[in-house]
GROMACS .gro file of C-alpha atoms in nm:
model
  395
    1MET     CA    1  -2.517   3.996   3.216
    2ALA     CA    2  -2.306   3.752   3.011
    3PHE     CA    3  -2.344   3.380   3.061
    4ALA     CA    4  -2.065   3.202   3.247
    5PRO     CA    5  -1.827   3.024   3.006
    6ARG     CA    6  -1.905   2.658   2.951
    7GLY     CA    7  -1.543   2.564   2.895
    8PRO     CA    8  -1.247   2.529   3.133
    9GLU     CA    9  -1.147   2.781   3.398
   10ALA     CA   10  -0.939   3.078   3.285
   11SER     CA   11  -0.621   2.922   3.432
   12PHE     CA   12  -0.652   2.637   3.179
   13PHE     CA   13  -0.566   2.878   2.897
   14GLN     CA   14  -0.260   3.031   3.065
   15VAL     CA   15   0.000   2.858   2.845
   16LEU     CA   16  -0.215   2.918   2.535
   17ASP     CA   17  -0.235   3.289   2.619
   18GLN     CA   18   0.144   3.300   2.662
   19HIS     CA   19   0.184   3.130   2.324
   20ARG     CA   20  -0.045   3.389   2.163
   21ALA     CA   21   0.153   3.671   2.325
   22SER     CA   22   0.475   3.528   2.175
   23LEU     CA   23   0.310   3.502   1.830
   24LEU     CA   24   0.199   3.866   1.849
   25ALA     CA   25   0.546   3.972   1.965
   26ALA     CA   26   0.702   3.791   1.668
   27LEU     CA   27   0.458   3.967   1.435
   28ARG     CA   28   0.550   4.307   1.577
   29LYS     CA   29   0.919   4.228   1.555
   30GLY     CA   30   0.876   4.126   1.193
   31GLY     CA   31   0.695   4.448   1.112
   32GLY     CA   32   0.351   4.287   1.112
   33GLU     CA   33   0.167   4.162   0.806
   34PRO     CA   34   0.004   4.346   0.520
   35ALA     CA   35  -0.352   4.456   0.597
   36GLY     CA   36  -0.585   4.173   0.516
   37GLY     CA   37  -0.284   3.945   0.475
   38GLY     CA   38  -0.123   3.848   0.148
   39THR     CA   39  -0.157   3.997  -0.196
   40ARG     CA   40  -0.448   4.230  -0.261
   41LEU     CA   41  -0.722   4.115  -0.496
   42ALA     CA   42  -0.706   4.251  -0.850
   43THR     CA   43  -0.986   4.481  -0.963
   44SER     CA   44  -1.217   4.373  -1.244
   45SER     CA   45  -1.064   4.629  -1.481
   46GLU     CA   46  -0.713   4.497  -1.402
   47VAL     CA   47  -0.820   4.137  -1.476
   48LEU     CA   48  -0.988   4.239  -1.802
   49ALA     CA   49  -0.678   4.439  -1.905
   50ALA     CA   50  -0.451   4.142  -1.826
   51ILE     CA   51  -0.662   3.909  -2.045
   52GLU     CA   52  -0.674   4.169  -2.325
   53ASN     CA   53  -0.293   4.192  -2.316
   54VAL     CA   54  -0.265   3.815  -2.357
   55ILE     CA   55  -0.503   3.823  -2.656
   56GLN     CA   56  -0.316   4.119  -2.803
   57ASP     CA   57   0.008   3.916  -2.787
   58ILE     CA   58  -0.164   3.633  -2.978
   59ILE     CA   59  -0.286   3.875  -3.247
   60THR     CA   60   0.065   4.025  -3.275
   61SER     CA   61   0.217   3.677  -3.321
   62LEU     CA   62  -0.037   3.591  -3.592
   63ALA     CA   63   0.033   3.922  -3.771
   64ARG     CA   64   0.401   3.820  -3.783
   65ASN     CA   65   0.311   3.474  -3.916
   66GLU     CA   66   0.437   3.325  -3.590
   67ALA     CA   67   0.262   3.050  -3.398
   68PRO     CA   68   0.115   3.201  -3.077
   69ALA     CA   69   0.220   3.051  -2.743
   70PHE     CA   70   0.141   3.103  -2.378
   71THR     CA   71   0.437   3.149  -2.142
   72ILE     CA   72   0.364   3.014  -1.795
   73ASP     CA   73   0.586   2.996  -1.487
   74ASN     CA   74   0.703   2.642  -1.419
   75ARG     CA   75   0.533   2.540  -1.094
   76SER     CA   76   0.658   2.181  -1.095
   77SER     CA   77   1.024   2.249  -1.023
   78TRP     CA   78   1.178   2.306  -0.679
   79GLU     CA   79   1.435   2.531  -0.854
   80ASN     CA   80   1.159   2.791  -0.890
   81ILE     CA   81   1.045   2.766  -0.530
   82LYS     CA   82   1.190   2.977  -0.253
   83PHE     CA   83   1.132   2.916   0.117
   84GLU     CA   84   1.093   3.194   0.371
   85ASP     CA   85   0.993   3.112   0.728
   86SER     CA   86   0.753   3.408   0.736
   87VAL     CA   87   0.574   3.315   0.411
   88GLY     CA   88   0.635   2.950   0.334
   89LEU     CA   89   0.693   2.820  -0.016
   90HIS     CA   90   0.664   3.085  -0.284
   91MET     CA   91   0.786   3.132  -0.639
   92VAL     CA   92   1.111   3.314  -0.710
   93SER     CA   93   1.073   3.638  -0.906
   94HIS     CA   94   1.274   3.520  -1.208
   95CYS     CA   95   1.176   3.158  -1.249
   96THR     CA   96   1.200   2.924  -1.546
   97THR     CA   97   0.897   2.912  -1.771
   98ARG     CA   98   0.730   2.666  -2.004
   99LYS     CA   99   0.571   2.736  -2.340
  100ILE     CA  100   0.229   2.610  -2.441
  101LYS     CA  101   0.251   2.630  -2.817
  102SER     CA  102  -0.034   2.641  -3.065
  103ASP     CA  103   0.170   2.459  -3.334
  104SER     CA  104   0.282   2.162  -3.122
  105PRO     CA  105   0.074   1.840  -3.134
  106LYS     CA  106   0.155   1.789  -2.763
  107SER     CA  107   0.021   2.121  -2.644
  108VAL     CA  108  -0.224   2.248  -2.908
  109LYS     CA  109  -0.528   2.115  -2.719
  110THR     CA  110  -0.411   2.275  -2.392
  111PHE     CA  111  -0.355   2.601  -2.581
  112ALA     CA  112  -0.711   2.589  -2.713
  113LEU     CA  113  -0.857   2.505  -2.372
  114ILE     CA  114  -0.672   2.795  -2.209
  115LEU     CA  115  -0.819   3.029  -2.471
  116LYS     CA  116  -1.166   2.882  -2.413
  117ILE     CA  117  -1.148   2.931  -2.033
  118LEU     CA  118  -0.992   3.278  -2.073
  119SER     CA  119  -1.296   3.383  -2.276
  120MET     CA  120  -1.530   3.243  -2.008
  121ILE     CA  121  -1.340   3.429  -1.733
  122TYR     CA  122  -1.358   3.750  -1.936
  123LYS     CA  123  -1.738   3.722  -1.960
  124LEU     CA  124  -1.771   3.640  -1.587
  125VAL     CA  125  -1.560   3.937  -1.480
  126GLN     CA  126  -1.726   4.171  -1.730
  127SER     CA  127  -2.077   4.077  -1.609
  128ASN     CA  128  -1.971   4.059  -1.242
  129THR     CA  129  -2.099   3.703  -1.212
  130TYR     CA  130  -1.933   3.396  -1.058
  131ALA     CA  131  -1.902   3.031  -1.156
  132THR     CA  132  -1.755   2.727  -0.983
  133LYS     CA  133  -1.481   2.516  -1.138
  134ARG     CA  134  -1.744   2.246  -1.168
  135ASP     CA  135  -1.970   2.484  -1.366
  136ILE     CA  136  -1.682   2.550  -1.607
  137TYR     CA  137  -1.625   2.177  -1.656
  138TYR     CA  138  -1.990   2.105  -1.730
  139THR     CA  139  -2.013   2.373  -1.999
  140ASN     CA  140  -1.839   2.114  -2.219
  141SER     CA  141  -1.739   1.805  -2.022
  142GLN     CA  142  -1.661   1.615  -2.342
  143LEU     CA  143  -1.414   1.880  -2.453
  144PHE     CA  144  -1.238   1.910  -2.117
  145GLY     CA  145  -1.229   1.536  -2.050
  146ASN     CA  146  -1.210   1.559  -1.671
  147GLN     CA  147  -1.228   1.809  -1.385
  148THR     CA  148  -0.853   1.798  -1.317
  149VAL     CA  149  -0.781   1.944  -1.662
  150VAL     CA  150  -1.003   2.245  -1.579
  151ASP     CA  151  -0.850   2.285  -1.231
  152ASN     CA  152  -0.493   2.287  -1.368
  153ILE     CA  153  -0.575   2.533  -1.647
  154ILE     CA  154  -0.742   2.775  -1.403
  155ASN     CA  155  -0.430   2.762  -1.182
  156ASP     CA  156  -0.211   2.818  -1.491
  157ILE     CA  157  -0.422   3.120  -1.594
  158SER     CA  158  -0.405   3.265  -1.243
  159CYS     CA  159  -0.027   3.220  -1.246
  160MET     CA  160   0.011   3.359  -1.600
  161LEU     CA  161  -0.199   3.670  -1.532
  162LYS     CA  162  -0.038   3.716  -1.187
  163VAL     CA  163  -0.388   3.745  -1.043
  164PRO     CA  164  -0.528   3.567  -0.732
  165ARG     CA  165  -0.770   3.297  -0.841
  166ARG     CA  166  -1.063   3.459  -0.661
  167SER     CA  167  -1.023   3.768  -0.882
  168LEU     CA  168  -1.101   3.550  -1.186
  169HIS     CA  169  -1.460   3.512  -1.056
  170ILE     CA  170  -1.415   3.135  -1.038
  171LEU     CA  171  -1.505   2.974  -0.707
  172SER     CA  172  -1.428   2.629  -0.573
  173THR     CA  173  -1.695   2.407  -0.426
  174SER     CA  174  -1.601   2.382  -0.059
  175LYS     CA  175  -1.558   2.044   0.105
  176GLY     CA  176  -1.436   2.172   0.443
  177LEU     CA  177  -1.634   2.213   0.764
  178ILE     CA  178  -1.614   2.458   1.055
  179ALA     CA  179  -1.758   2.448   1.409
  180GLY     CA  180  -1.725   2.639   1.735
  181ASP     CA  181  -1.714   2.999   1.855
  182LEU     CA  182  -1.744   3.188   1.527
  183ARG     CA  183  -2.009   3.409   1.370
  184TYR     CA  184  -1.998   3.594   1.040
  185ILE     CA  185  -2.213   3.736   0.761
  186GLU     CA  186  -2.188   3.592   0.411
  187GLU     CA  187  -2.174   3.812   0.101
  188ASP     CA  188  -2.549   3.771   0.040
  189GLY     CA  189  -2.629   3.887   0.395
  190THR     CA  190  -2.684   3.540   0.545
  191LYS     CA  191  -2.589   3.535   0.914
  192VAL     CA  192  -2.393   3.224   1.011
  193ASN     CA  193  -2.336   3.092   1.362
  194CYS     CA  194  -2.091   2.802   1.381
  195ALA     CA  195  -2.168   2.729   1.749
  196CYS     CA  196  -2.421   2.459   1.660
  197ALA     CA  197  -2.435   2.087   1.727
  198THR     CA  198  -2.364   2.023   1.360
  199ALA     CA  199  -2.079   2.173   1.161
  200VAL     CA  200  -2.118   2.449   0.901
  201ALA     CA  201  -1.982   2.414   0.546
  202VAL     CA  202  -1.686   2.640   0.469
  203PRO     CA  203  -1.819   2.924   0.246
  204SER     CA  204  -1.736   2.911  -0.124
  205ASN     CA  205  -1.657   3.284  -0.135
  206ILE     CA  206  -1.421   3.353   0.155
  207GLN     CA  207  -1.340   3.707   0.038
  208GLY     CA  208  -1.711   3.793   0.068
  209ILE     CA  209  -1.756   3.703   0.436
  210GLN     CA  210  -1.753   3.991   0.681
  211ASN     CA  211  -1.822   4.089   1.041
  212LEU     CA  212  -1.634   3.788   1.178
  213ILE     CA  213  -1.676   3.760   1.556
  214THR     CA  214  -1.508   3.516   1.794
  215ASP     CA  215  -1.373   3.489   2.147
  216ALA     CA  216  -1.187   3.166   2.058
  217LYS     CA  217  -0.864   3.094   2.242
  218PHE     CA  218  -0.740   2.866   1.963
  219LEU     CA  219  -0.822   2.712   1.626
  220LEU     CA  220  -0.780   2.336   1.582
  221ILE     CA  221  -0.733   2.204   1.227
  222VAL     CA  222  -0.838   1.838   1.214
  223GLU     CA  223  -0.704   1.632   0.924
  224LYS     CA  224  -0.989   1.383   0.886
  225ASP     CA  225  -1.364   1.427   0.880
  226ALA     CA  226  -1.417   1.113   1.092
  227THR     CA  227  -1.202   1.257   1.374
  228PHE     CA  228  -1.372   1.596   1.338
  229GLN     CA  229  -1.718   1.436   1.369
  230ARG     CA  230  -1.606   1.232   1.671
  231LEU     CA  231  -1.486   1.548   1.846
  232LEU     CA  232  -1.821   1.712   1.768
  233ASP     CA  233  -2.004   1.409   1.913
  234ASP     CA  234  -1.789   1.439   2.226
  235SER     CA  235  -1.888   1.810   2.255
  236PHE     CA  236  -1.521   1.910   2.229
  237CYS     CA  237  -1.603   2.268   2.123
  238THR     CA  238  -1.825   2.308   2.430
  239LYS     CA  239  -1.583   2.147   2.676
  240MET     CA  240  -1.290   2.352   2.541
  241SER     CA  241  -1.498   2.666   2.482
  242PRO     CA  242  -1.422   2.913   2.341
  243CYS     CA  243  -1.250   2.753   2.042
  244ILE     CA  244  -1.291   2.685   1.669
  245MET     CA  245  -1.248   2.357   1.480
  246VAL     CA  246  -1.190   2.322   1.105
  247THR     CA  247  -1.143   2.019   0.881
  248GLY     CA  248  -1.046   2.009   0.514
  249LYS     CA  249  -1.142   1.639   0.503
  250GLY     CA  250  -0.792   1.530   0.406
  251VAL     CA  251  -0.586   1.741   0.166
  252PRO     CA  252  -0.746   2.086   0.212
  253ASP     CA  253  -0.927   2.260  -0.071
  254LEU     CA  254  -0.850   2.622  -0.150
  255ASN     CA  255  -1.146   2.762   0.046
  256THR     CA  256  -1.052   2.582   0.368
  257ARG     CA  257  -0.698   2.718   0.340
  258LEU     CA  258  -0.831   3.067   0.265
  259LEU     CA  259  -1.059   3.049   0.569
  260VAL     CA  260  -0.776   2.943   0.802
  261LYS     CA  261  -0.564   3.227   0.662
  262LYS     CA  262  -0.849   3.478   0.707
  263LEU     CA  263  -0.905   3.368   1.069
  264TRP     CA  264  -0.532   3.408   1.138
  265ASP     CA  265  -0.513   3.751   0.971
  266THR     CA  266  -0.825   3.870   1.154
  267PHE     CA  267  -0.774   3.733   1.507
  268HIS     CA  268  -0.411   3.610   1.538
  269ILE     CA  269  -0.516   3.325   1.768
  270PRO     CA  270  -0.297   3.013   1.807
  271ILE     CA  271  -0.362   2.753   1.536
  272PHE     CA  272  -0.287   2.384   1.585
  273THR     CA  273  -0.307   2.076   1.363
  274LEU     CA  274  -0.429   1.731   1.461
  275VAL     CA  275  -0.314   1.481   1.199
  276ASP     CA  276  -0.231   1.111   1.177
  277ALA     CA  277   0.125   1.018   1.274
  278ASP     CA  278   0.205   0.923   0.915
  279PRO     CA  279   0.381   1.090   0.618
  280HIS     CA  280   0.048   1.181   0.453
  281GLY     CA  281  -0.078   1.358   0.767
  282ILE     CA  282   0.250   1.547   0.804
  283GLU     CA  283   0.231   1.663   0.442
  284ILE     CA  284  -0.126   1.790   0.492
  285MET     CA  285  -0.008   1.988   0.795
  286CYS     CA  286   0.278   2.132   0.585
  287ILE     CA  287   0.027   2.248   0.319
  288TYR     CA  288  -0.165   2.452   0.579
  289LYS     CA  289   0.153   2.592   0.732
  290TYR     CA  290   0.393   2.640   0.442
  291GLY     CA  291   0.186   2.584   0.127
  292SER     CA  292   0.239   2.358  -0.171
  293MET     CA  293   0.448   2.368  -0.485
  294ALA     CA  294   0.134   2.377  -0.704
  295MET     CA  295  -0.006   2.690  -0.535
  296SER     CA  296   0.327   2.856  -0.452
  297PHE     CA  297   0.241   3.151  -0.679
  298GLU     CA  298  -0.034   3.242  -0.429
  299ALA     CA  299   0.152   3.158  -0.107
  300HIS     CA  300   0.100   3.504   0.049
  301ASN     CA  301  -0.276   3.447   0.043
  302LEU     CA  302  -0.276   3.090   0.172
  303THR     CA  303   0.002   3.005   0.417
  304VAL     CA  304   0.002   3.043   0.796
  305PRO     CA  305   0.357   2.976   0.921
  306ALA     CA  306   0.240   3.033   1.282
  307ILE     CA  307   0.061   2.693   1.278
  308ARG     CA  308   0.194   2.438   1.531
  309TRP     CA  309   0.186   2.057   1.531
  310LEU     CA  310  -0.027   1.942   1.826
  311GLY     CA  311  -0.058   1.574   1.746
  312LEU     CA  312  -0.052   1.289   1.685
  313LEU     CA  313   0.327   1.301   1.735
  314PRO     CA  314   0.528   0.985   1.663
  315SER     CA  315   0.689   1.031   2.008
  316ASP     CA  316   0.339   1.016   2.164
  317ILE     CA  317   0.307   0.654   2.051
  318LYS     CA  318   0.582   0.536   2.288
  319ARG     CA  319   0.504   0.791   2.560
  320LEU     CA  320   0.140   0.682   2.585
  321ASN     CA  321   0.218   0.312   2.547
  322ILE     CA  322  -0.016   0.281   2.251
  323PRO     CA  323  -0.048  -0.095   2.182
  324LYS     CA  324   0.184  -0.213   1.901
  325GLY     CA  325  -0.107  -0.404   1.752
  326THR     CA  326  -0.273  -0.073   1.661
  327LEU     CA  327   0.031   0.052   1.465
  328ILE     CA  328   0.064   0.011   1.089
  329PRO     CA  329   0.393  -0.065   0.907
  330LEU     CA  330   0.513   0.207   0.670
  331THR     CA  331   0.463   0.110   0.306
  332LYS     CA  332   0.724   0.175   0.041
  333GLN     CA  333   0.518   0.476  -0.073
  334ASP     CA  334   0.507   0.604   0.288
  335GLN     CA  335   0.885   0.581   0.315
  336MET     CA  336   0.930   0.765  -0.016
  337LYS     CA  337   0.689   1.038   0.100
  338LEU     CA  338   0.870   1.068   0.435
  339ASP     CA  339   1.209   1.095   0.259
  340SER     CA  340   1.062   1.361   0.028
  341VAL     CA  341   0.925   1.572   0.317
  342LEU     CA  342   1.253   1.544   0.510
  343LYS     CA  343   1.436   1.695   0.211
  344ARG     CA  344   1.210   1.997   0.185
  345PRO     CA  345   1.362   2.337   0.266
  346TYR     CA  346   1.133   2.417   0.560
  347ILE     CA  347   1.244   2.113   0.762
  348THR     CA  348   1.582   2.278   0.830
  349CYS     CA  349   1.409   2.537   1.052
  350GLN     CA  350   1.195   2.273   1.225
  351PRO     CA  351   1.440   2.054   1.422
  352PHE     CA  352   1.161   1.916   1.646
  353TRP     CA  353   0.959   1.814   1.341
  354ARG     CA  354   1.267   1.645   1.196
  355LYS     CA  355   1.319   1.453   1.520
  356GLU     CA  356   0.958   1.330   1.513
  357MET     CA  357   0.990   1.218   1.151
  358GLU     CA  358   1.315   1.040   1.229
  359ILE     CA  359   1.138   0.854   1.512
  360MET     CA  360   0.881   0.740   1.255
  361ALA     CA  361   1.150   0.643   1.002
  362ASP     CA  362   1.344   0.443   1.264
  363SER     CA  363   1.035   0.260   1.392
  364LYS     CA  364   0.906   0.201   1.036
  365MET     CA  365   0.557   0.233   1.185
  366LYS     CA  366   0.273   0.484   1.158
  367ALA     CA  367  -0.039   0.543   1.364
  368GLU     CA  368  -0.382   0.689   1.299
  369ILE     CA  369  -0.546   0.922   1.551
  370GLN     CA  370  -0.802   0.644   1.610
  371ALA     CA  371  -0.526   0.442   1.780
  372LEU     CA  372  -0.595   0.653   2.091
  373THR     CA  373  -0.938   0.487   2.127
  374PHE     CA  374  -0.756   0.172   2.242
  375LEU     CA  375  -0.663   0.365   2.558
  376SER     CA  376  -1.029   0.465   2.605
  377SER     CA  377  -1.314   0.554   2.370
  378ASP     CA  378  -1.302   0.927   2.450
  379TYR     CA  379  -0.929   0.953   2.531
  380LEU     CA  380  -0.871   1.202   2.246
  381SER     CA  381  -1.126   1.461   2.363
  382ARG     CA  382  -1.116   1.391   2.738
  383VAL     CA  383  -0.742   1.350   2.805
  384TYR     CA  384  -0.509   1.385   2.505
  385LEU     CA  385  -0.615   1.722   2.361
  386PRO     CA  386  -0.694   1.898   2.692
  387ASN     CA  387  -0.352   1.801   2.833
  388LYS     CA  388  -0.171   1.908   2.517
  389LEU     CA  389  -0.350   2.243   2.515
  390LYS     CA  390  -0.310   2.308   2.888
  391PHE     CA  391   0.059   2.220   2.914
  392GLY     CA  392   0.184   2.336   2.574
  393GLY     CA  393   0.237   1.997   2.410
  394TRP     CA  394   0.289   2.133   2.060
  395ILE     CA  395   0.594   2.180   1.840
   0.00000   0.00000   0.00000
């Protein structure tokens, strides 16, 4: 006989269940999603062939006494980015490109580094071994200069070869955490149960996890680690059982985004974000939901447009009478970020989001989630989130 649920009564989840039913109906109406969600992974032979083609082009250029160059899609221009509500931000099929030339003083080092990392990827794929981005950097830290250089080149290679980054056999070191009603088996056979008092690190090889099992009614993405840990301390996952919590500890890394996407593709449960009522928090939420310009070439593997904004809403500040002394004035950088987000293509289909951002712009104030502790120390886990989840307080 199964144990009685430790969370709320079944009636508590009525609005959540209705929301899930509407999400599923929208999926059916839209013809569903590709199996496994997003673009399929490239096979090892396809990756090796793609790299060989690039090298062949270099040899051909040299044979013609021409300076070889890499042609890479320009990921830093909004002109090359298309928005679709069902996918998020993704690159247009015929976008402008940039050349990384071997005979230009400005780009010759980048050209050489791309070649260097291409050769490393070729060996990894050929031997069916994996390395982290950090491993790549430390093979010659003096040559690369810093980790960001390696990260950008790997993204450029992925974009150039039209291959998902995971197919390059390069993994990211995960910084995200997960807790709650979720069990799975990692690629090496390790059984993981996330229903522990402490959180579990997001796996570094999301494609390798299998046998995912959950009864969760919802997934809550928490922007900040401090808030995530506070909710754990307050036994939020137990009180709201069954549910799952995830944090990317700020701007999410690739693995945290891949995990959220995998959970959506596998279970189609409602997903909510809990972020600060500030431009930075809103942008982080947009990355989970609609993606980013930098990773737009892999949008189909990363975005979850079904995500909803649960809190902290700028309108909550006035509604809950949060003391003005706990609010923080928007800086000039905050205002520029807010203006930038308001101009993005996805805001046109989110009138309620726009209204919330306009409330923030008019008040010229922002608030952290911690501001709720001024109402009571456990207000977030005891009152705010349960009420939002029970009565559908998301947008």
